[in-house]
GROMACS .gro file of N, CA and C in nm:
model
  483
    1MET      N    1  -5.375   2.851   6.400
    1MET     CA    2  -5.409   2.714   6.384
    1MET      C    3  -5.358   2.642   6.497
    2ASP      N    4  -5.439   2.577   6.579
    2ASP     CA    5  -5.415   2.500   6.703
    2ASP      C    6  -5.377   2.366   6.658
    3GLU      N    7  -5.255   2.311   6.665
    3GLU     CA    8  -5.220   2.192   6.618
    3GLU      C    9  -5.162   2.105   6.735
    4SER      N   10  -5.191   1.974   6.739
    4SER     CA   11  -5.142   1.886   6.843
    4SER      C   12  -4.990   1.867   6.820
    5ILE      N   13  -4.927   1.824   6.935
    5ILE     CA   14  -4.785   1.798   6.933
    5ILE      C   15  -4.763   1.675   6.834
    6ARG      N   16  -4.851   1.583   6.834
    6ARG     CA   17  -4.832   1.467   6.744
    6ARG      C   18  -4.836   1.514   6.604
    7ALA      N   19  -4.936   1.598   6.568
    7ALA     CA   20  -4.953   1.648   6.420
    7ALA      C   21  -4.823   1.729   6.387
    8ARG      N   22  -4.771   1.815   6.483
    8ARG     CA   23  -4.647   1.896   6.445
    8ARG      C   24  -4.528   1.801   6.427
    9ALA      N   25  -4.517   1.701   6.519
    9ALA     CA   26  -4.402   1.616   6.502
    9ALA      C   27  -4.412   1.526   6.381
   10GLY      N   28  -4.545   1.483   6.345
   10GLY     CA   29  -4.553   1.407   6.223
   10GLY      C   30  -4.513   1.491   6.096
   11ARG      N   31  -4.559   1.613   6.096
   11ARG     CA   32  -4.532   1.706   5.990
   11ARG      C   33  -4.379   1.728   5.978
   12ALA      N   34  -4.312   1.759   6.092
   12ALA     CA   35  -4.169   1.780   6.096
   12ALA      C   36  -4.102   1.647   6.042
   13PHE      N   37  -4.140   1.534   6.088
   13PHE     CA   38  -4.078   1.415   6.032
   13PHE      C   39  -4.089   1.402   5.887
   14TRP      N   40  -4.204   1.418   5.830
   14TRP     CA   41  -4.215   1.399   5.680
   14TRP      C   42  -4.143   1.520   5.607
   15GLU      N   43  -4.139   1.633   5.663
   15GLU     CA   44  -4.073   1.739   5.594
   15GLU      C   45  -3.932   1.718   5.586
   16ARG      N   46  -3.866   1.663   5.699
   16ARG     CA   47  -3.720   1.646   5.701
   16ARG      C   48  -3.696   1.516   5.623
   17HIS      N   49  -3.781   1.413   5.627
   17HIS     CA   50  -3.753   1.298   5.549
   17HIS      C   51  -3.757   1.318   5.401
   18ALA      N   52  -3.832   1.427   5.358
   18ALA     CA   53  -3.841   1.466   5.218
   18ALA      C   54  -3.711   1.520   5.162
   19ASN      N   55  -3.612   1.543   5.244
   19ASN     CA   56  -3.478   1.587   5.198
   19ASN      C   57  -3.431   1.474   5.110
   20PRO      N   58  -3.380   1.494   4.977
   20PRO     CA   59  -3.328   1.390   4.896
   20PRO      C   60  -3.220   1.309   4.958
   21TRP      N   61  -3.134   1.371   5.045
   21TRP     CA   62  -3.025   1.307   5.105
   21TRP      C   63  -3.080   1.193   5.202
   22SER      N   64  -3.197   1.214   5.253
   22SER     CA   65  -3.263   1.112   5.336
   22SER      C   66  -3.294   0.990   5.267
   23GLY      N   67  -3.364   1.016   5.148
   23GLY     CA   68  -3.402   0.893   5.066
   23GLY      C   69  -3.282   0.823   4.999
   24TRP      N   70  -3.200   0.900   4.942
   24TRP     CA   71  -3.086   0.840   4.873
   24TRP      C   72  -2.996   0.757   4.967
   25SER      N   73  -2.965   0.824   5.083
   25SER     CA   74  -2.880   0.753   5.187
   25SER      C   75  -2.953   0.624   5.232
   26ARG      N   76  -3.078   0.625   5.240
   26ARG     CA   77  -3.150   0.507   5.288
   26ARG      C   78  -3.142   0.387   5.184
   27THR      N   79  -3.115   0.421   5.062
   27THR     CA   80  -3.092   0.305   4.957
   27THR      C   81  -2.978   0.230   4.994
   28LEU      N   82  -2.881   0.281   5.063
   28LEU     CA   83  -2.762   0.199   5.107
   28LEU      C   84  -2.781   0.107   5.224
   29THR      N   85  -2.898   0.114   5.297
   29THR     CA   86  -2.920   0.045   5.414
   29THR      C   87  -2.925  -0.109   5.387
   30LEU      N   88  -3.000  -0.145   5.281
   30LEU     CA   89  -3.012  -0.291   5.256
   30LEU      C   90  -2.883  -0.351   5.226
   31PRO      N   91  -2.801  -0.300   5.132
   31PRO     CA   92  -2.662  -0.356   5.116
   31PRO      C   93  -2.578  -0.365   5.246
   32ALA      N   94  -2.586  -0.257   5.326
   32ALA     CA   95  -2.518  -0.250   5.453
   32ALA      C   96  -2.565  -0.365   5.545
   33LEU      N   97  -2.699  -0.375   5.558
   33LEU     CA   98  -2.751  -0.474   5.630
   33LEU      C   99  -2.713  -0.617   5.589
   34LEU      N  100  -2.728  -0.649   5.462
   34LEU     CA  101  -2.687  -0.777   5.416
   34LEU      C  102  -2.540  -0.805   5.429
   35TYR      N  103  -2.451  -0.699   5.425
   35TYR     CA  104  -2.301  -0.724   5.436
   35TYR      C  105  -2.296  -0.760   5.587
   36ALA      N  106  -2.355  -0.683   5.680
   36ALA     CA  107  -2.337  -0.711   5.829
   36ALA      C  108  -2.382  -0.844   5.870
   37VAL      N  109  -2.492  -0.893   5.808
   37VAL     CA  110  -2.538  -1.034   5.842
   37VAL      C  111  -2.447  -1.127   5.789
   38TYR      N  112  -2.417  -1.119   5.659
   38TYR     CA  113  -2.332  -1.208   5.594
   38TYR      C  114  -2.189  -1.230   5.657
   39HIS      N  115  -2.129  -1.125   5.701
   39HIS     CA  116  -2.003  -1.126   5.769
   39HIS      C  117  -2.003  -1.127   5.916
   40ARG      N  118  -2.126  -1.137   5.970
   40ARG     CA  119  -2.152  -1.149   6.119
   40ARG      C  120  -2.088  -1.032   6.192
   41ARG      N  121  -2.109  -0.909   6.133
   41ARG     CA  122  -2.058  -0.781   6.188
   41ARG      C  123  -2.170  -0.715   6.261
   42TRP      N  124  -2.188  -0.752   6.392
   42TRP     CA  125  -2.309  -0.713   6.471
   42TRP      C  126  -2.315  -0.574   6.495
   43ARG      N  127  -2.199  -0.505   6.517
   43ARG     CA  128  -2.203  -0.359   6.539
   43ARG      C  129  -2.240  -0.280   6.411
   44LEU      N  130  -2.194  -0.335   6.301
   44LEU     CA  131  -2.244  -0.277   6.171
   44LEU      C  132  -2.389  -0.291   6.155
   45LEU      N  133  -2.442  -0.405   6.191
   45LEU     CA  134  -2.583  -0.445   6.184
   45LEU      C  135  -2.661  -0.342   6.276
   46ALA      N  136  -2.610  -0.318   6.405
   46ALA     CA  137  -2.676  -0.230   6.493
   46ALA      C  138  -2.662  -0.084   6.444
   47ALA      N  139  -2.553  -0.046   6.386
   47ALA     CA  140  -2.539   0.083   6.329
   47ALA      C  141  -2.638   0.112   6.218
   48THR      N  142  -2.658   0.001   6.127
   48THR     CA  143  -2.732   0.021   6.020
   48THR      C  144  -2.890   0.032   6.058
   49VAL      N  145  -2.924  -0.046   6.155
   49VAL     CA  146  -3.070  -0.031   6.206
   49VAL      C  147  -3.085   0.101   6.267
   50ALA      N  148  -2.991   0.146   6.346
   50ALA     CA  149  -2.996   0.283   6.412
   50ALA      C  150  -3.008   0.386   6.304
   51PHE      N  151  -2.920   0.380   6.203
   51PHE     CA  152  -2.934   0.479   6.100
   51PHE      C  153  -3.067   0.476   6.025
   52THR      N  154  -3.119   0.351   6.000
   52THR     CA  155  -3.249   0.348   5.931
   52THR      C  156  -3.351   0.413   6.012
   53LEU      N  157  -3.351   0.395   6.153
   53LEU     CA  158  -3.459   0.456   6.234
   53LEU      C  159  -3.445   0.602   6.248
   54PHE      N  160  -3.322   0.663   6.257
   54PHE     CA  161  -3.295   0.795   6.276
   54PHE      C  162  -3.285   0.872   6.142
   55ASN      N  163  -3.260   0.807   6.028
   55ASN     CA  164  -3.244   0.880   5.906
   55ASN      C  165  -3.349   0.976   5.880
   56PRO      N  166  -3.468   0.951   5.886
   56PRO     CA  167  -3.584   1.057   5.848
   56PRO      C  168  -3.569   1.188   5.909
   57VAL      N  169  -3.499   1.208   6.022
   57VAL     CA  170  -3.488   1.334   6.085
   57VAL      C  171  -3.350   1.382   6.096
   58LEU      N  172  -3.252   1.324   6.023
   58LEU     CA  173  -3.115   1.366   6.018
   58LEU      C  174  -3.087   1.488   5.929
   59PHE      N  175  -3.161   1.496   5.833
   59PHE     CA  176  -3.144   1.603   5.735
   59PHE      C  177  -3.247   1.719   5.756
   60PRO      N  178  -3.216   1.836   5.703
   60PRO     CA  179  -3.305   1.948   5.719
   60PRO      C  180  -3.410   1.947   5.607
   61LYS      N  181  -3.529   2.013   5.633
   61LYS     CA  182  -3.628   2.013   5.528
   61LYS      C  183  -3.575   2.077   5.392
   62PRO      N  184  -3.608   2.014   5.277
   62PRO     CA  185  -3.558   2.071   5.159
   62PRO      C  186  -3.613   2.203   5.128
   63ASP      N  187  -3.549   2.273   5.040
   63ASP     CA  188  -3.592   2.414   5.001
   63ASP      C  189  -3.709   2.405   4.910
   64ASP      N  190  -3.719   2.293   4.830
   64ASP     CA  191  -3.828   2.290   4.734
   64ASP      C  192  -3.870   2.124   4.718
   65ALA      N  193  -3.971   2.109   4.637
   65ALA     CA  194  -4.011   1.972   4.619
   65ALA      C  195  -3.972   1.924   4.471
   66ASP      N  196  -3.864   1.981   4.415
   66ASP     CA  197  -3.832   1.937   4.274
   66ASP      C  198  -3.764   1.815   4.265
   67ALA      N  199  -3.683   1.761   4.355
   67ALA     CA  200  -3.606   1.646   4.344
   67ALA      C  201  -3.686   1.530   4.337
   68TRP      N  202  -3.659   1.427   4.253
   68TRP     CA  203  -3.737   1.308   4.237
   68TRP      C  204  -3.755   1.232   4.379
   69MET      N  205  -3.639   1.223   4.458
   69MET     CA  206  -3.644   1.151   4.579
   69MET      C  207  -3.738   1.227   4.675
   70THR      N  208  -3.748   1.361   4.670
   70THR     CA  209  -3.836   1.439   4.754
   70THR      C  210  -3.979   1.404   4.723
   71LYS      N  211  -4.010   1.394   4.580
   71LYS     CA  212  -4.139   1.342   4.534
   71LYS      C  213  -4.175   1.205   4.588
   72VAL      N  214  -4.079   1.122   4.587
   72VAL     CA  215  -4.091   0.986   4.641
   72VAL      C  216  -4.151   0.983   4.783
   73VAL      N  217  -4.091   1.060   4.862
   73VAL     CA  218  -4.132   1.070   5.004
   73VAL      C  219  -4.275   1.130   5.014
   74LEU      N  220  -4.295   1.243   4.944
   74LEU     CA  221  -4.421   1.314   4.940
   74LEU      C  222  -4.536   1.211   4.888
   75ALA      N  223  -4.508   1.135   4.785
   75ALA     CA  224  -4.604   1.054   4.735
   75ALA      C  225  -4.636   0.941   4.831
   76GLU      N  226  -4.529   0.888   4.899
   76GLU     CA  227  -4.553   0.784   5.005
   76GLU      C  228  -4.639   0.842   5.108
   77ARG      N  229  -4.613   0.970   5.152
   77ARG     CA  230  -4.691   1.028   5.248
   77ARG      C  231  -4.843   1.042   5.209
   78ARG      N  232  -4.861   1.091   5.082
   78ARG     CA  233  -4.993   1.105   5.033
   78ARG      C  234  -5.064   0.967   5.027
   79TRP      N  235  -4.995   0.871   4.987
   79TRP     CA  236  -5.066   0.741   4.982
   79TRP      C  237  -5.094   0.689   5.115
   80ARG      N  238  -5.003   0.704   5.217
   80ARG     CA  239  -5.043   0.660   5.358
   80ARG      C  240  -5.157   0.741   5.415
   81ALA      N  241  -5.154   0.868   5.393
   81ALA     CA  242  -5.259   0.956   5.445
   81ALA      C  243  -5.395   0.931   5.383
   82THR      N  244  -5.401   0.904   5.257
   82THR     CA  245  -5.531   0.874   5.186
   82THR      C  246  -5.577   0.728   5.196
   83GLY      N  247  -5.479   0.639   5.218
   83GLY     CA  248  -5.527   0.493   5.217
   83GLY      C  249  -5.568   0.442   5.089
   84ASP      N  250  -5.530   0.511   4.973
   84ASP     CA  251  -5.570   0.460   4.838
   84ASP      C  252  -5.543   0.310   4.818
   85ASP      N  253  -5.637   0.250   4.755
   85ASP     CA  254  -5.603   0.112   4.707
   85ASP      C  255  -5.507   0.119   4.587
   86LEU      N  256  -5.388   0.051   4.596
   86LEU     CA  257  -5.294   0.060   4.489
   86LEU      C  258  -5.319  -0.036   4.376
   87GLY      N  259  -5.410  -0.126   4.401
   87GLY     CA  260  -5.431  -0.226   4.296
   87GLY      C  261  -5.309  -0.317   4.276
   88ALA      N  262  -5.267  -0.329   4.149
   88ALA     CA  263  -5.153  -0.408   4.116
   88ALA      C  264  -5.033  -0.360   4.159
   89LEU      N  265  -5.007  -0.230   4.193
   89LEU     CA  266  -4.881  -0.175   4.251
   89LEU      C  267  -4.853  -0.236   4.381
   90HIS      N  268  -4.959  -0.296   4.449
   90HIS     CA  269  -4.938  -0.357   4.574
   90HIS      C  270  -4.850  -0.474   4.570
   91PHE      N  271  -4.847  -0.541   4.453
   91PHE     CA  272  -4.753  -0.662   4.438
   91PHE      C  273  -4.603  -0.624   4.435
   92LEU      N  274  -4.580  -0.495   4.385
   92LEU     CA  275  -4.437  -0.453   4.381
   92LEU      C  276  -4.390  -0.446   4.524
   93ASN      N  277  -4.477  -0.392   4.612
   93ASN     CA  278  -4.435  -0.374   4.755
   93ASN      C  279  -4.426  -0.521   4.821
   94VAL      N  280  -4.514  -0.600   4.788
   94VAL     CA  281  -4.518  -0.738   4.852
   94VAL      C  282  -4.392  -0.811   4.802
   95GLY      N  283  -4.367  -0.787   4.676
   95GLY     CA  284  -4.245  -0.866   4.614
   95GLY      C  285  -4.114  -0.817   4.673
   96ASN      N  286  -4.109  -0.684   4.706
   96ASN     CA  287  -3.998  -0.615   4.763
   96ASN      C  288  -3.979  -0.680   4.906
   97ALA      N  289  -4.085  -0.689   4.980
   97ALA     CA  290  -4.070  -0.746   5.106
   97ALA      C  291  -4.033  -0.881   5.109
   98ALA      N  292  -4.074  -0.970   5.021
   98ALA     CA  293  -4.040  -1.105   5.007
   98ALA      C  294  -3.899  -1.115   4.968
   99ALA      N  295  -3.858  -1.039   4.870
   99ALA     CA  296  -3.721  -1.044   4.825
   99ALA      C  297  -3.621  -1.003   4.932
  100THR      N  298  -3.663  -0.903   5.014
  100THR     CA  299  -3.584  -0.851   5.125
  100THR      C  300  -3.565  -0.957   5.219
  101LEU      N  301  -3.675  -1.029   5.270
  101LEU     CA  302  -3.664  -1.134   5.367
  101LEU      C  303  -3.576  -1.250   5.319
  102TYR      N  304  -3.584  -1.286   5.187
  102TYR     CA  305  -3.499  -1.397   5.133
  102TYR      C  306  -3.354  -1.347   5.127
  103ALA      N  307  -3.335  -1.220   5.099
  103ALA     CA  308  -3.195  -1.169   5.091
  103ALA      C  309  -3.121  -1.180   5.239
  104VAL      N  310  -3.203  -1.146   5.340
  104VAL     CA  311  -3.148  -1.146   5.471
  104VAL      C  312  -3.125  -1.300   5.508
  105TYR      N  313  -3.224  -1.390   5.479
  105TYR     CA  314  -3.200  -1.523   5.501
  105TYR      C  315  -3.075  -1.582   5.436
  106ALA      N  316  -3.064  -1.543   5.299
  106ALA     CA  317  -2.945  -1.596   5.222
  106ALA      C  318  -2.819  -1.541   5.282
  107ALA      N  319  -2.820  -1.418   5.324
  107ALA     CA  320  -2.700  -1.357   5.390
  107ALA      C  321  -2.678  -1.435   5.520
  108ALA      N  322  -2.771  -1.469   5.592
  108ALA     CA  323  -2.742  -1.546   5.722
  108ALA      C  324  -2.685  -1.673   5.687
  109ARG      N  325  -2.724  -1.737   5.578
  109ARG     CA  326  -2.669  -1.861   5.531
  109ARG      C  327  -2.542  -1.846   5.463
  110GLN      N  328  -2.493  -1.721   5.444
  110GLN     CA  329  -2.375  -1.692   5.368
  110GLN      C  330  -2.378  -1.744   5.228
  111ASP      N  331  -2.498  -1.731   5.171
  111ASP     CA  332  -2.518  -1.758   5.036
  111ASP      C  333  -2.496  -1.634   4.958
  112THR      N  334  -2.382  -1.614   4.895
  112THR     CA  335  -2.347  -1.485   4.832
  112THR      C  336  -2.439  -1.451   4.716
  113GLY      N  337  -2.450  -1.557   4.624
  113GLY     CA  338  -2.544  -1.537   4.513
  113GLY      C  339  -2.688  -1.507   4.551
  114GLY      N  340  -2.740  -1.584   4.647
  114GLY     CA  341  -2.894  -1.563   4.684
  114GLY      C  342  -2.907  -1.422   4.753
  115ALA      N  343  -2.797  -1.384   4.837
  115ALA     CA  344  -2.817  -1.253   4.895
  115ALA      C  345  -2.809  -1.141   4.796
  116THR      N  346  -2.717  -1.154   4.708
  116THR     CA  347  -2.691  -1.058   4.602
  116THR      C  348  -2.812  -1.042   4.505
  117VAL      N  349  -2.857  -1.157   4.454
  117VAL     CA  350  -2.967  -1.150   4.362
  117VAL      C  351  -3.092  -1.098   4.431
  118ALA      N  352  -3.120  -1.159   4.542
  118ALA     CA  353  -3.242  -1.119   4.614
  118ALA      C  354  -3.239  -0.970   4.662
  119GLY      N  355  -3.126  -0.932   4.697
  119GLY     CA  356  -3.107  -0.783   4.741
  119GLY      C  357  -3.118  -0.689   4.626
  120ALA      N  358  -3.066  -0.731   4.515
  120ALA     CA  359  -3.085  -0.644   4.393
  120ALA      C  360  -3.225  -0.636   4.356
  121LEU      N  361  -3.292  -0.755   4.359
  121LEU     CA  362  -3.440  -0.758   4.316
  121LEU      C  363  -3.523  -0.675   4.417
  122ALA      N  364  -3.487  -0.685   4.539
  122ALA     CA  365  -3.575  -0.609   4.646
  122ALA      C  366  -3.549  -0.457   4.618
  123MET      N  367  -3.429  -0.415   4.588
  123MET     CA  368  -3.403  -0.275   4.564
  123MET      C  369  -3.473  -0.228   4.429
  124THR      N  370  -3.467  -0.314   4.336
  124THR     CA  371  -3.536  -0.287   4.204
  124THR      C  372  -3.683  -0.272   4.224
  125LEU      N  373  -3.740  -0.357   4.299
  125LEU     CA  374  -3.888  -0.362   4.315
  125LEU      C  375  -3.919  -0.236   4.405
  126LYS      N  376  -3.844  -0.207   4.510
  126LYS     CA  377  -3.876  -0.090   4.584
  126LYS      C  378  -3.875   0.038   4.500
  127LEU      N  379  -3.759   0.057   4.416
  127LEU     CA  380  -3.754   0.175   4.334
  127LEU      C  381  -3.868   0.184   4.231
  128ALA      N  382  -3.911   0.064   4.175
  128ALA     CA  383  -4.027   0.053   4.080
  128ALA      C  384  -4.144   0.103   4.158
  129PHE      N  385  -4.168   0.056   4.275
  129PHE     CA  386  -4.288   0.084   4.350
  129PHE      C  387  -4.293   0.237   4.376
  130VAL      N  388  -4.183   0.297   4.430
  130VAL     CA  389  -4.191   0.440   4.463
  130VAL      C  390  -4.196   0.525   4.337
  131ASP      N  391  -4.139   0.474   4.229
  131ASP     CA  392  -4.152   0.552   4.103
  131ASP      C  393  -4.299   0.555   4.050
  132ALA      N  394  -4.366   0.434   4.070
  132ALA     CA  395  -4.507   0.428   4.036
  132ALA      C  396  -4.593   0.524   4.122
  133LEU      N  397  -4.561   0.527   4.252
  133LEU     CA  398  -4.625   0.615   4.343
  133LEU      C  399  -4.612   0.767   4.290
  134VAL      N  400  -4.498   0.798   4.268
  134VAL     CA  401  -4.466   0.929   4.220
  134VAL      C  402  -4.552   0.961   4.092
  135ARG      N  403  -4.544   0.869   4.002
  135ARG     CA  404  -4.629   0.897   3.874
  135ARG      C  405  -4.779   0.896   3.908
  136ARG      N  406  -4.830   0.812   4.007
  136ARG     CA  407  -4.970   0.814   4.039
  136ARG      C  408  -5.003   0.950   4.092
  137TYR      N  409  -4.928   1.001   4.186
  137TYR     CA  410  -4.957   1.133   4.251
  137TYR      C  411  -4.888   1.253   4.193
  138GLU      N  412  -4.836   1.237   4.076
  138GLU     CA  413  -4.757   1.348   4.014
  138GLU      C  414  -4.840   1.481   4.009
  139GLY      N  415  -4.964   1.476   3.969
  139GLY     CA  416  -5.038   1.601   3.959
  139GLY      C  417  -5.051   1.660   4.109
  140ASP      N  418  -5.079   1.587   4.199
  140ASP     CA  419  -5.106   1.630   4.338
  140ASP      C  420  -4.974   1.689   4.388
  141LEU      N  421  -4.856   1.618   4.358
  141LEU     CA  422  -4.730   1.668   4.406
  141LEU      C  423  -4.688   1.799   4.338
  142ASP      N  424  -4.724   1.812   4.214
  142ASP     CA  425  -4.680   1.933   4.137
  142ASP      C  426  -4.753   2.052   4.180
  143ALA      N  427  -4.876   2.036   4.264
  143ALA     CA  428  -4.949   2.135   4.309
  143ALA      C  429  -4.903   2.189   4.447
  144LEU      N  430  -4.807   2.111   4.502
  144LEU     CA  431  -4.765   2.151   4.636
  144LEU      C  432  -4.692   2.285   4.634
  145PRO      N  433  -4.721   2.364   4.746
  145PRO     CA  434  -4.658   2.493   4.754
  145PRO      C  435  -4.514   2.507   4.790
  146ALA      N  436  -4.441   2.400   4.797
  146ALA     CA  437  -4.310   2.400   4.851
  146ALA      C  438  -4.211   2.500   4.784
  147GLU      N  439  -4.222   2.507   4.656
  147GLU     CA  440  -4.126   2.594   4.588
  147GLU      C  441  -4.171   2.750   4.614
  148ARG      N  442  -4.286   2.776   4.662
  148ARG     CA  443  -4.322   2.898   4.694
  148ARG      C  444  -4.309   2.938   4.841
  149GLY      N  445  -4.231   2.861   4.909
  149GLY     CA  446  -4.217   2.890   5.049
  149GLY      C  447  -4.304   2.811   5.146
  150GLY      N  448  -4.393   2.724   5.093
  150GLY     CA  449  -4.477   2.654   5.181
  150GLY      C  450  -4.423   2.532   5.229
  151SER      N  451  -4.501   2.440   5.262
  151SER     CA  452  -4.477   2.318   5.330
  151SER      C  453  -4.439   2.203   5.227
  152THR      N  454  -4.348   2.114   5.261
  152THR     CA  455  -4.326   1.985   5.182
  152THR      C  456  -4.394   1.864   5.250
  153ASP      N  457  -4.502   1.911   5.328
  153ASP     CA  458  -4.561   1.790   5.407
  153ASP      C  459  -4.650   1.696   5.319
  154GLY      N  460  -4.683   1.747   5.209
  154GLY     CA  461  -4.767   1.665   5.111
  154GLY      C  462  -4.910   1.664   5.164
  155GLU      N  463  -4.948   1.739   5.256
  155GLU     CA  464  -5.082   1.734   5.303
  155GLU      C  465  -5.163   1.868   5.288
  156GLY      N  466  -5.103   1.977   5.250
  156GLY     CA  467  -5.167   2.097   5.244
  156GLY      C  468  -5.208   2.149   5.384
  157ASP      N  469  -5.314   2.102   5.437
  157ASP     CA  470  -5.359   2.157   5.570
  157ASP      C  471  -5.295   2.097   5.700
  158GLY      N  472  -5.204   1.998   5.670
  158GLY     CA  473  -5.140   1.927   5.774
  158GLY      C  474  -5.213   1.805   5.832
  159ASP      N  475  -5.172   1.748   5.937
  159ASP     CA  476  -5.226   1.639   5.988
  159ASP      C  477  -5.343   1.668   6.083
  160ARG      N  478  -5.437   1.572   6.096
  160ARG     CA  479  -5.543   1.597   6.194
  160ARG      C  480  -5.533   1.474   6.286
  161ASP      N  481  -5.562   1.501   6.411
  161ASP     CA  482  -5.568   1.393   6.517
  161ASP      C  483  -5.714   1.347   6.539
   0.00000   0.00000   0.00000
């Protein structure tokens, strides 16, 4: 199988990001970001942004696709690869983005209540969105060959350029 560098890199990215440690550790980035903005800790802000960018490749490929957070990443990949219309699920993601933006704004204004409530709402909406994605693609994800020594890339045949 002759695969482009971009396709191999994309597959490696998603395989490593599928490690549950990658997903669960990323859940801490919004609180860390809000804390850094609220307290004007610019090094912490830079470290949080750097961690967010590099997190998907910090952890090894998982041994199987049994963990819920692994399924979250694989479902997100499946959704992005297929371009499926999510219908009403789209509003969970839009609400998450709006709540996140407001939480950062409130943290910048040092509005403890606004940052806390909006941050919690953003995280709740994000987890609801990814849980809905997992449920939507559950049949596809259960068919993945990961636990039989195959790939956790969520794509079967890999990426195409």
